[in-house]
Coordinates of C-alpha atoms in Angstrom, one line a residue:
X1 CA 175.2 99.3 65.0
X2 CA 174.2 97.9 68.5
X3 CA 170.5 98.7 69.2
X4 CA 169.2 98.8 72.6
X5 CA 165.8 96.8 73.4
X6 CA 163.1 97.0 76.0
X7 CA 161.5 94.3 77.7
X8 CA 159.0 95.8 80.0
X9 CA 156.5 98.7 79.4
X10 CA 158.9 101.3 80.4
X11 CA 162.0 101.7 82.1
X12 CA 163.9 104.2 84.6
X13 CA 167.8 104.5 84.4
X14 CA 169.8 106.9 86.7
X15 CA 173.4 106.9 85.5
X16 CA 176.1 107.7 87.7
X17 CA 178.2 110.9 87.1
X18 CA 180.8 110.2 84.6
X19 CA 183.5 112.0 82.8
X20 CA 183.3 109.7 79.7
X21 CA 180.6 108.7 77.6
X22 CA 181.2 104.7 78.0
X23 CA 179.0 103.7 74.7
X24 CA 179.7 104.7 71.1
X25 CA 177.0 105.0 68.5
X26 CA 173.9 102.9 69.1
X27 CA 170.1 102.8 68.2
X28 CA 167.2 102.6 70.3
X29 CA 164.0 100.7 69.2
X30 CA 161.8 102.4 71.9
X31 CA 160.5 105.9 72.6
X32 CA 163.2 107.5 74.9
X33 CA 163.4 110.5 77.0
X34 CA 166.9 111.7 78.0
X35 CA 167.3 114.3 80.9
X36 CA 170.5 116.1 81.5
X37 CA 170.6 115.9 85.2
X38 CA 173.8 117.7 85.0
X39 CA 176.7 118.3 82.7
X40 CA 177.6 119.9 79.3
X41 CA 178.6 118.6 76.0
X42 CA 177.2 117.5 72.7
X43 CA 174.9 114.8 71.7
X44 CA 174.9 113.1 68.2
X45 CA 171.3 112.4 67.1
X46 CA 171.5 110.2 63.9
X47 CA 173.4 113.1 61.7
X48 CA 172.9 116.0 63.8
X49 CA 175.4 117.5 66.4
X50 CA 173.6 119.1 69.5
X51 CA 174.6 121.0 72.1
X52 CA 173.6 119.7 75.6
X53 CA 173.6 121.3 79.2
X54 CA 171.9 120.6 82.8
X55 CA 168.1 120.6 82.8
X56 CA 167.6 120.1 79.2
X57 CA 165.0 117.1 77.8
X58 CA 165.8 115.1 74.7
X59 CA 163.4 113.1 72.9
X60 CA 164.8 109.6 70.8
X61 CA 162.1 108.0 68.6
X62 CA 162.4 104.2 67.6
X63 CA 165.4 103.8 65.1
X64 CA 167.3 106.9 66.2
X65 CA 171.1 106.5 66.5
X66 CA 172.7 108.5 69.6
X67 CA 176.0 109.1 71.1
X68 CA 177.3 111.7 73.5
X69 CA 180.7 113.9 73.7
X70 CA 181.0 114.9 77.5
X71 CA 183.0 118.1 78.1
X72 CA 182.0 118.1 81.8
X73 CA 181.3 115.5 84.5
X74 CA 178.0 114.3 83.3
X75 CA 174.7 112.7 84.8
X76 CA 171.8 111.3 82.5
X77 CA 168.6 110.0 83.5
X78 CA 166.5 107.8 80.9
X79 CA 163.1 106.9 80.7
X80 CA 162.3 104.4 78.2
X81 CA 158.8 103.9 76.8
X82 CA 157.6 100.6 74.9
X83 CA 154.6 100.6 72.8
X84 CA 153.1 98.3 75.6
X85 CA 152.8 101.6 77.9
X86 CA 151.5 103.5 75.3
X87 CA 148.6 101.0 74.4
X88 CA 147.7 100.9 78.0
X89 CA 147.2 104.7 78.2
X90 CA 143.9 107.1 78.2
X91 CA 142.5 108.3 74.8
X92 CA 143.3 111.5 75.9
X93 CA 147.0 110.7 76.6
X94 CA 147.4 108.6 73.6
X95 CA 146.3 111.6 71.3
X96 CA 149.2 113.5 73.0
X97 CA 151.5 110.7 72.5
X98 CA 150.4 110.4 68.9
X99 CA 151.2 114.3 68.3
X100 CA 155.0 113.7 69.7
X101 CA 155.6 110.7 67.6
X102 CA 154.5 112.5 64.4
X103 CA 157.1 115.6 65.3
X104 CA 159.6 114.2 67.2
X105 CA 162.2 114.0 64.3
X106 CA 161.5 117.5 63.3
X107 CA 162.7 119.3 66.3
X108 CA 166.7 119.2 66.9
X109 CA 167.8 119.9 70.8
X110 CA 165.9 120.3 73.5
X111 CA 162.2 119.6 73.3
X112 CA 161.2 122.0 75.9
X113 CA 160.9 125.6 74.4
X114 CA 158.6 127.4 76.9
X115 CA 161.2 128.6 80.0
X116 CA 158.5 128.0 82.3
X117 CA 157.8 124.2 81.5
X118 CA 161.4 123.7 81.5
X119 CA 161.2 124.8 85.4
X120 CA 158.1 122.3 85.8
X121 CA 159.8 119.7 84.0
X122 CA 163.1 120.1 86.2
X123 CA 160.7 119.7 89.2
X124 CA 159.1 116.5 87.8
X125 CA 162.0 114.9 86.9
X126 CA 163.7 115.4 90.3
X127 CA 160.3 113.8 92.2
X128 CA 160.4 110.9 89.4
X129 CA 164.2 110.1 90.3
X130 CA 163.2 110.4 94.2
X131 CA 160.4 107.7 93.8
X132 CA 162.9 105.9 91.7
X133 CA 165.4 105.7 94.2
X134 CA 163.5 105.3 97.3
X135 CA 160.6 103.2 96.1
X136 CA 158.1 103.7 98.9
X137 CA 154.3 103.1 98.9
X138 CA 152.5 104.2 95.6
X139 CA 155.7 105.1 94.2
X140 CA 155.0 103.3 90.8
X141 CA 151.3 105.4 90.7
X142 CA 153.3 108.5 91.2
X143 CA 155.9 107.7 88.5
X144 CA 153.1 106.7 86.2
X145 CA 151.1 109.9 86.8
X146 CA 154.5 112.2 86.1
X147 CA 155.7 110.5 83.1
X148 CA 151.9 111.4 81.8
X149 CA 152.4 115.1 82.7
X150 CA 155.6 115.0 80.9
X151 CA 154.1 113.4 77.8
X152 CA 151.4 116.5 77.9
X153 CA 154.0 119.3 78.4
X154 CA 156.1 117.9 75.4
X155 CA 152.9 117.7 73.3
X156 CA 152.3 121.2 74.1
X157 CA 156.1 122.5 73.4
X158 CA 155.8 120.6 69.7
X159 CA 152.8 122.4 69.0
X160 CA 154.5 125.5 69.5
X161 CA 157.4 124.6 67.7
X162 CA 156.5 122.6 65.0
X163 CA 153.3 123.1 64.0
X164 CA 153.8 121.4 60.6
X165 CA 155.5 121.8 57.4
X166 CA 157.4 125.4 58.4
X167 CA 160.8 126.8 57.4
X168 CA 162.5 129.8 57.7
X169 CA 160.7 131.1 54.5
X170 CA 157.2 130.3 55.4
X171 CA 154.9 132.9 55.9
X172 CA 154.5 132.8 59.9
X173 CA 150.3 132.9 59.2
X174 CA 150.5 129.2 58.0
X175 CA 151.3 128.4 61.8
X176 CA 147.9 129.3 63.0
X177 CA 146.5 127.2 60.2
X178 CA 148.6 124.0 60.8
X179 CA 148.1 124.2 64.6
X180 CA 144.3 124.4 64.0
X181 CA 144.5 121.4 61.9
X182 CA 146.3 119.2 64.3
X183 CA 144.7 120.2 67.1
X184 CA 141.0 119.7 65.4
X185 CA 142.2 116.3 63.6
X186 CA 139.6 114.3 65.4
X187 CA 136.7 116.6 64.6
X188 CA 135.9 116.4 60.9
X189 CA 133.1 119.1 60.8
X190 CA 135.8 121.7 61.9
X191 CA 138.1 120.7 59.0
X192 CA 135.8 121.6 56.0
X193 CA 137.3 124.6 54.0
X194 CA 134.4 126.7 54.7
X195 CA 134.8 126.7 58.6
X196 CA 138.9 127.0 58.5
X197 CA 138.5 130.0 56.3
X198 CA 135.9 131.4 58.5
X199 CA 138.3 131.0 61.6
X200 CA 141.2 132.7 59.9
X201 CA 138.7 135.3 58.2
X202 CA 139.9 134.4 54.7
X203 CA 138.2 133.6 51.6
X204 CA 137.8 129.9 50.6
X205 CA 139.7 130.3 47.4
X206 CA 142.4 132.5 49.4
X207 CA 142.9 129.5 51.9
X208 CA 143.6 127.1 49.3
X209 CA 146.0 129.1 47.3
X210 CA 147.8 130.2 50.2
X211 CA 148.2 127.0 51.9
X212 CA 149.5 125.3 48.6
X213 CA 152.0 128.1 48.1
X214 CA 153.4 127.8 51.8
X215 CA 153.3 123.9 52.3
X216 CA 153.7 122.7 48.5
X217 CA 150.6 120.6 49.0
X218 CA 146.7 121.1 49.3
X219 CA 145.1 121.6 52.4
X220 CA 143.1 118.5 51.8
X221 CA 146.1 116.6 51.3
X222 CA 147.7 117.7 54.6
X223 CA 144.8 116.6 56.6
X224 CA 144.8 113.3 55.1
X225 CA 148.4 112.7 55.6
X226 CA 148.3 113.6 59.3
X227 CA 145.0 111.8 59.8
X228 CA 146.8 108.8 58.1
X229 CA 149.5 108.6 60.0
X230 CA 147.5 109.0 63.6
X231 CA 145.4 105.7 62.0
X232 CA 148.4 104.0 61.4
X233 CA 150.0 104.6 64.6
X234 CA 146.7 103.3 66.3
X235 CA 146.4 100.3 64.4
X236 CA 150.1 99.1 65.6
X237 CA 150.7 100.4 68.8
X238 CA 147.0 100.3 70.3
X239 CA 144.4 97.7 71.0
X240 CA 141.8 100.1 69.8
X241 CA 139.1 98.1 67.4
X242 CA 138.3 99.4 64.3
X243 CA 134.8 100.4 65.1
X244 CA 136.6 102.7 67.8
X245 CA 138.9 104.1 65.6
X246 CA 135.9 104.7 63.1
X247 CA 134.2 107.0 66.1
X248 CA 137.2 108.6 67.0
X249 CA 138.1 110.2 63.5
X250 CA 134.7 110.7 62.6
X251 CA 134.0 108.2 59.8
X252 CA 130.5 107.4 59.1
X253 CA 131.1 103.7 59.3
X254 CA 133.9 101.1 58.9
X255 CA 133.6 101.1 54.9
X256 CA 134.1 104.9 54.9
X257 CA 137.5 104.3 56.8
X258 CA 138.5 101.2 54.4
X259 CA 138.0 103.4 51.4
X260 CA 140.0 106.2 53.2
X261 CA 142.9 103.8 54.0
X262 CA 142.9 101.8 50.5
X263 CA 143.8 105.2 48.9
X264 CA 147.3 105.1 50.6
X265 CA 148.0 101.6 51.2
X266 CA 145.8 99.3 48.9
X267 CA 144.7 97.1 52.2
X268 CA 142.2 97.4 54.6
X269 CA 143.2 98.7 58.0
X270 CA 142.8 95.1 59.5
X271 CA 145.0 93.9 56.9
X272 CA 147.7 96.7 57.7
X273 CA 147.5 95.8 61.6
X274 CA 148.1 92.0 60.6
X275 CA 150.8 92.5 58.1
X276 CA 152.9 94.9 60.7
X277 CA 152.2 93.2 63.8
X278 CA 153.5 89.8 62.0

């Protein structure tokens, strides 16, 4: 399968309207938004076939394969983002990006679930396309700002649509607990069982049993796994020093982080970073 690569922090591609998709199934090695400027048809993402229509926004993660079947004349706009772009962003935006990366494969279809967000993103996409085509003074700065806004909007929609390990049979009450954990993952004091049980007005014993029944893992396991994914991402996709990661996740010191990380990888965070960057 052909794999697309990116040689710059991010790239914008506005395709001409077409009646037939000129490419077959191919993979991406980057983070890609696919915006449907106009048209109707089906998109195949990995093994899932999804209907698309004008104004929808799709998201592809690295190693995703995709293809299109156009049913009407279709125009596509691609925003391709490399890890270099992600590294250069603020801590707040980085946290939004991490949320997206950890959940992107869990949502089939358009990533915009709120009607008002679809309207907002429509306007933002039109603004990006305008700046991309006209390239006037400060166009690049505006495009950067617009992309950051889209990332925040998508992160909000992911929090609504995929709070965690949820399926059709899951008790809806677990949704709030999972959203709470994800929103407070950088604040260890808010992730204590006593604090969470008080937040949701249940006993600590009940919270533990309920969480295990709904997700098939303990609350502590979920917190640790989610935190681990965020740390892994930062080690590979950011230039943050180990001590900065220690501070941001509330570890007492570097040794504390090392002990936590070695429970899962048997190597230190520093070695994990070296191994994966090489």
